[in-house]
Coordinates of C-alpha atoms in Angstrom, one line a residue:
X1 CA -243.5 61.6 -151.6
X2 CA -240.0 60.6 -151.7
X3 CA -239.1 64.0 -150.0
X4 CA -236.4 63.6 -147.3
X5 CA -235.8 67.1 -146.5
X6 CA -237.6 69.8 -145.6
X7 CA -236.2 73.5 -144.7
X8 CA -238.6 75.6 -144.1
X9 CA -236.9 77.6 -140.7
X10 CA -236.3 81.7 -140.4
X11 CA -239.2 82.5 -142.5
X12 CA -242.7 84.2 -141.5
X13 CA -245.1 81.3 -141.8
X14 CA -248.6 81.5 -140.1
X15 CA -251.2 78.7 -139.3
X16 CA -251.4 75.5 -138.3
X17 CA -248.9 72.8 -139.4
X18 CA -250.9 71.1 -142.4
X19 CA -252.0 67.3 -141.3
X20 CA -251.1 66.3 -144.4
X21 CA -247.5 66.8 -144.0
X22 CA -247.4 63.2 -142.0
X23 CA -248.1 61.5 -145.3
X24 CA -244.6 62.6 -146.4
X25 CA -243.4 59.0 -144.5
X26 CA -240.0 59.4 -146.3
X27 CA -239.0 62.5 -144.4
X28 CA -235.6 63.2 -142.6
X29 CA -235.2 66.6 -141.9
X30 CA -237.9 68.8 -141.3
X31 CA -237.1 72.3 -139.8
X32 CA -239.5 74.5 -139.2
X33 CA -238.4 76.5 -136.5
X34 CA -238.5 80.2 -136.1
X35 CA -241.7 81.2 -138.0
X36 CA -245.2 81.5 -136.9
X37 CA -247.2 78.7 -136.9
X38 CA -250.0 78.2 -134.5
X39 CA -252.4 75.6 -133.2
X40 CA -251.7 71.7 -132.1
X41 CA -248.8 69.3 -133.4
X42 CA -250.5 67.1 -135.9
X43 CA -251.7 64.0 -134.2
X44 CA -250.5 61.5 -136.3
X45 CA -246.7 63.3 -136.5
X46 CA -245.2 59.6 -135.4
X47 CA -246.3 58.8 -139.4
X48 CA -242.6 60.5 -140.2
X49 CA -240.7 57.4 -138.7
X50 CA -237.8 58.1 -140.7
X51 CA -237.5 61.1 -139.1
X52 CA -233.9 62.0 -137.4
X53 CA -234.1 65.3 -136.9
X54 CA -237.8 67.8 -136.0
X55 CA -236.6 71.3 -135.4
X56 CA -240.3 73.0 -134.2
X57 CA -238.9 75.9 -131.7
X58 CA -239.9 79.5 -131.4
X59 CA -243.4 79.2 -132.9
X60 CA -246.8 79.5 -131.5
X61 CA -247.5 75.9 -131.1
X62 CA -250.2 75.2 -128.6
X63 CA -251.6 72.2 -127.2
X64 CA -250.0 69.0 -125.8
X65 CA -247.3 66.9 -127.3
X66 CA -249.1 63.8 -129.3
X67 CA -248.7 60.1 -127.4
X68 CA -247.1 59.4 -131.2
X69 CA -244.0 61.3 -131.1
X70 CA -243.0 58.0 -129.4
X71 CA -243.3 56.5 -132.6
X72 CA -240.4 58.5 -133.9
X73 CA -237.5 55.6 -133.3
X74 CA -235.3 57.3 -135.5
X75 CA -235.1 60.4 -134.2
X76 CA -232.2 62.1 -132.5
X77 CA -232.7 65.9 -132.3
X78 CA -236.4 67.4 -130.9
X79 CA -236.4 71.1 -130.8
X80 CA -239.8 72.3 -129.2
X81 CA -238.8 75.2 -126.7
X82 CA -240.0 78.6 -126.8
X83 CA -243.8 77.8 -128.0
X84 CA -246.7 77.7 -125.8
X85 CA -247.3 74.0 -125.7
X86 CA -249.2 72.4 -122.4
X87 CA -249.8 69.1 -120.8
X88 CA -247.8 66.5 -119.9
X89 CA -244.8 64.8 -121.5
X90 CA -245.6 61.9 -123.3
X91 CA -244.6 58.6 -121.3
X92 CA -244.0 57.2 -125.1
X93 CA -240.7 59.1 -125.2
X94 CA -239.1 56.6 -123.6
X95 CA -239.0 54.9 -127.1
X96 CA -236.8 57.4 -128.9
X97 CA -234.0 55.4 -127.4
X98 CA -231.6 57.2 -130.6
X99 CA -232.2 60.6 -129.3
X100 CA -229.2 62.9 -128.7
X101 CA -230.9 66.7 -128.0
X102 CA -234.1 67.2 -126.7
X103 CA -235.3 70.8 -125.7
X104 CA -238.8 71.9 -124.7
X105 CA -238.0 75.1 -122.6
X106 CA -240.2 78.2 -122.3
X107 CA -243.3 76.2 -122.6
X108 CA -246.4 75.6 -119.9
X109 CA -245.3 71.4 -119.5
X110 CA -247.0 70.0 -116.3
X111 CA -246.8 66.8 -114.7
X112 CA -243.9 64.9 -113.9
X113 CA -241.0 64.0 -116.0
X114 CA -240.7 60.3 -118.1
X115 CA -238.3 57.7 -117.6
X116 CA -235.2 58.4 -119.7
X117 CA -232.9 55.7 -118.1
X118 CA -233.8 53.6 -121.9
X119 CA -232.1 56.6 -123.5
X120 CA -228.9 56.0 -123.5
X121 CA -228.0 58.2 -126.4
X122 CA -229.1 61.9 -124.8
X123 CA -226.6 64.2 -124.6
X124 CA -228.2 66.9 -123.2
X125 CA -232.2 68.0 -121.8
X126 CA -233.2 71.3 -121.5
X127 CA -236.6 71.5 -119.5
X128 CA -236.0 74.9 -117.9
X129 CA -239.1 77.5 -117.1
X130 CA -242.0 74.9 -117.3
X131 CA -244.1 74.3 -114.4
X132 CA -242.7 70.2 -114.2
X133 CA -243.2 68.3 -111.1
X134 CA -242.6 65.1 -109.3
X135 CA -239.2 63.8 -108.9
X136 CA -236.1 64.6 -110.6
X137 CA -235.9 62.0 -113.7
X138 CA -234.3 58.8 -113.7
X139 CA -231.4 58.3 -116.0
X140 CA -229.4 55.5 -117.4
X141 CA -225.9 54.5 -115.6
X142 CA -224.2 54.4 -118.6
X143 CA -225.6 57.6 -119.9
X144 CA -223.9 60.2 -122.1
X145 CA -225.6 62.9 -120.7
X146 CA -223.5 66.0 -120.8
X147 CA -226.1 68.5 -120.0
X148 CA -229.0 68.7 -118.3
X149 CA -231.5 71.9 -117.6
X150 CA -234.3 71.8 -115.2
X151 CA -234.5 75.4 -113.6
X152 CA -237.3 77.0 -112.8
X153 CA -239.9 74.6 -112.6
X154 CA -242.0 73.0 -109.3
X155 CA -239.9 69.9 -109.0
X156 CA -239.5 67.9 -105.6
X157 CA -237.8 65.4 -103.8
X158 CA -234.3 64.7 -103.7
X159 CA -231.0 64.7 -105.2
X160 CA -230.3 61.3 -106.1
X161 CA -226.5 60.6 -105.9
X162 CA -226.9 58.7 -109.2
X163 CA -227.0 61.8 -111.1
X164 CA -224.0 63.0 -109.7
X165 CA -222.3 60.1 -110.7
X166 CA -222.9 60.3 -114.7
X167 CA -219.3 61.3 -115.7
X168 CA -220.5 62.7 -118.6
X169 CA -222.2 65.7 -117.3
X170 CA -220.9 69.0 -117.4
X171 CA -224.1 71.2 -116.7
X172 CA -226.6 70.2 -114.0
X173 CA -229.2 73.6 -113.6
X174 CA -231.5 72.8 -110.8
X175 CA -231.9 76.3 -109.8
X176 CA -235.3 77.6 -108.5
X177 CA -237.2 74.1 -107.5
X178 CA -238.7 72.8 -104.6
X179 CA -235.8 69.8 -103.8
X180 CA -234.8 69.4 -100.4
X181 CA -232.6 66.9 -98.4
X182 CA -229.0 66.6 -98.2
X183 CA -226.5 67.3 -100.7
X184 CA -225.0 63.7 -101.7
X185 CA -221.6 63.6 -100.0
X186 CA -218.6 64.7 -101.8
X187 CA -220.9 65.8 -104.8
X188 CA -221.3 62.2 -105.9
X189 CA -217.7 62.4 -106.7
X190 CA -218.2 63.8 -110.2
X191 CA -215.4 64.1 -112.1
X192 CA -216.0 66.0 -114.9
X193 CA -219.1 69.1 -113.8
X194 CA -218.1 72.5 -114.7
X195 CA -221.5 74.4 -113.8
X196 CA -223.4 73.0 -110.8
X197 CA -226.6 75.3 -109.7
X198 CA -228.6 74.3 -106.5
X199 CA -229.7 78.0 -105.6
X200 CA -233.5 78.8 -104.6
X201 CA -234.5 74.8 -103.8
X202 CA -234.8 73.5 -100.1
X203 CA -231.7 71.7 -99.7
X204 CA -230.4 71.1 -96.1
X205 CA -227.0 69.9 -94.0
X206 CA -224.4 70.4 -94.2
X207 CA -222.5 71.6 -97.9
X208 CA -220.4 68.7 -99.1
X209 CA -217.1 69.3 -99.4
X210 CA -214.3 67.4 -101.3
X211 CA -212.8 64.1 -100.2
X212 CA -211.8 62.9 -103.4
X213 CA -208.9 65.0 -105.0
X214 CA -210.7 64.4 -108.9
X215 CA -214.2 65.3 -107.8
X216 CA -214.8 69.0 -109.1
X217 CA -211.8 69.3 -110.6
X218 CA -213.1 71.1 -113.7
X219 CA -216.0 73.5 -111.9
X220 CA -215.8 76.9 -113.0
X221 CA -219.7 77.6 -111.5
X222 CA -220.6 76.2 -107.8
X223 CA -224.7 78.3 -107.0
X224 CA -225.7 77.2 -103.5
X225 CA -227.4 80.3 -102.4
X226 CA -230.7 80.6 -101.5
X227 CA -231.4 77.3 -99.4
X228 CA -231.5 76.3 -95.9
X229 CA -227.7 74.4 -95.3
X230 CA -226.3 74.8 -92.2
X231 CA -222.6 75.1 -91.3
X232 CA -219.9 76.9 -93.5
X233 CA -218.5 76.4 -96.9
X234 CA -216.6 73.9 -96.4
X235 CA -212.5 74.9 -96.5
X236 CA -212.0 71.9 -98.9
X237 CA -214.0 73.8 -101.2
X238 CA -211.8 77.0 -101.2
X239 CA -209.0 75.3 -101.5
X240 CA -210.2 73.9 -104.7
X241 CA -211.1 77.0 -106.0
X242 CA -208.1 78.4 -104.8
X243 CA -205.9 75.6 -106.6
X244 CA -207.6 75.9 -109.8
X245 CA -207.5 79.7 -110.1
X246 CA -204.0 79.3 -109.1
X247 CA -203.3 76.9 -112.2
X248 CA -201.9 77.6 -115.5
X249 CA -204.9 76.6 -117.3
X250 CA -207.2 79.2 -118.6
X251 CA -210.4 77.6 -116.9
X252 CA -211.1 79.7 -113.7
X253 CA -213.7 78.5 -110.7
X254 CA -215.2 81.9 -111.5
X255 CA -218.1 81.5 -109.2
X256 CA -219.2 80.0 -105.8
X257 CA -222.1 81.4 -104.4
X258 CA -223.6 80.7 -100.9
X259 CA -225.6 82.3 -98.2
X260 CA -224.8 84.8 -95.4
X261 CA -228.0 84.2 -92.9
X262 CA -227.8 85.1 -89.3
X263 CA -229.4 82.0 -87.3
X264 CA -229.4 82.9 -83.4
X265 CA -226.7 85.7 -84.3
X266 CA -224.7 83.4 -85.5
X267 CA -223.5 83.5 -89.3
X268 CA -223.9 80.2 -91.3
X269 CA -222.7 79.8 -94.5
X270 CA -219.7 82.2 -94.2
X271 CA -217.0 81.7 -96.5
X272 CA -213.6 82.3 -95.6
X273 CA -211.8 85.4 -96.9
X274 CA -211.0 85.8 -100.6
X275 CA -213.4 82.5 -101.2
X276 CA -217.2 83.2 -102.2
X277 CA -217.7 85.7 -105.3
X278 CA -220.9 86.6 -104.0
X279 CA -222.4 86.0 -100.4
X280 CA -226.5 86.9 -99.9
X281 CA -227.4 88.1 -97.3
X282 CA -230.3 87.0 -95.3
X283 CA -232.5 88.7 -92.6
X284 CA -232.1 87.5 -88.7
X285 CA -233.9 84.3 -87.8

């Protein structure tokens, strides 16, 4: 077939996904998201190297991603989230070195995350509610990553400082793991994040505050609730929320959350006045 485009999205389709659609090698576009199609992913789908674009999300797909979707070297947007898909991600992903958007969310993924530091192109990952574990993944230095989704999933280990440090990101969810350790100082000196959740992980220390007068300089949303840090917010941190709420520009740090535990009858945590937007409160230890 000579077929380079295939919209078939927003309809009411049942079934399985016909193996026979992998013989259509000249294929571009194929969208079929938002019907009902069932089963597996066909085996062979890395036939459809041409392929730059595979919308496949809100369906009923089941099963795990085929090893050949790292066959797919053209490819630069994978939609598979909100199906019911299983298993592991492929290690052959690491091939799609072109790929911009990738989003599997709402599935049942296990296992741990593949090495995406040969992918420089992503722009942003969205992994949230999966059951993912291991470490958090490793990503190129020079990557263009501008937003990255991991919430609610079982992953461990730390916070490595090089994630921080891509100044492309923007949005870093991490809410809702099981990461612990310290909080890289100074937040890694990020320039450019403007959502930062680390609520309901294990984290410990001290919070960072700010040393360098760029790092968080955009944030709008700081979640640091729900872990075990000791110590107060920092005031470096208030004062940057009170400078940039102060400013003329229409971007507002609109919210800094942290925890209000008694340890020993003593408050940790504690903002100073007018600083957190919400405090949670925790019983006495």
């Amino acid at each position: 077939s000579l077929l380079k485009e295939l919209w078939l999205g927003s309809n009411l389709f049942v079934g399985g996904i016909p193996s026979s659609i992998t013989s259509m090698t000249n294929l571009e576009y194929l969208y079929l998201q938002e019907n009902n199609f069932g089963g597996a992913l066909p085996v062979n789908i890395g036939n459809l190297n041409n392929l730059v674009e595979l919308l496949l999300d809100e369906n009923k797909l089941t099963g795990q991603i085929p090893q050949s979707i790292g066959q797919l070297n053209n490819l630069e947007v994978l939609t598979l989230d909100n199906n019911r898909l299983s298993g592991e991600l492929p290690g052959t992903m690491e091939n799609l070195t072109k790929l911009k958007r990738f989003r599997a969310f709402n599935n049942m993924l296990q296992g741990p995350i593949p090495n995406f530091s040969r992918m420089d192109n992503l722009v942003e990952i969205y992994l949230n509610d999966n059951m993912l574990n291991g470490p958090l993944p490793v990503l190129s230095a020079t990557s263009k990553l501008n937003r990255l989704d991991l919430a609610n999933n079982e992953l461990t280990g730390v916070l490595p400082v090089s994630l921080l440090q891509i100044n492309s990101l923007e949005l870093l969810y991490l809410s809702n793991n099981t990461l612990s350790g310290p909080v890289p100082t100074d937040f890694g000196g990020n320039r450019n994040l403007v959502d930062l959740y680390l609520d309901g992980n294990n984290f410990e220390g001290p919070i960072p505050g700010i040393v360098n007068s760029a790092t968080l300089r955009n944030i709008q949303e700081l979640l640091l609730h729900g872990n075990s840090f000791s110590g107060p917010v920092p005031d470096s941190l208030c004062d940057r929320r009170a400078a940039i709420n102060s400013a003329t520009d229409p971007a507002q740090f609109e919210s800094l959350h942290a925890d209000c535990l008694l340890v020993n009858g003593f408050v940790q945590n504690s903002c100073r006045a007018g600083c957190c937007t919400k405090c949670y409160a925790g019983s006495s230890i």
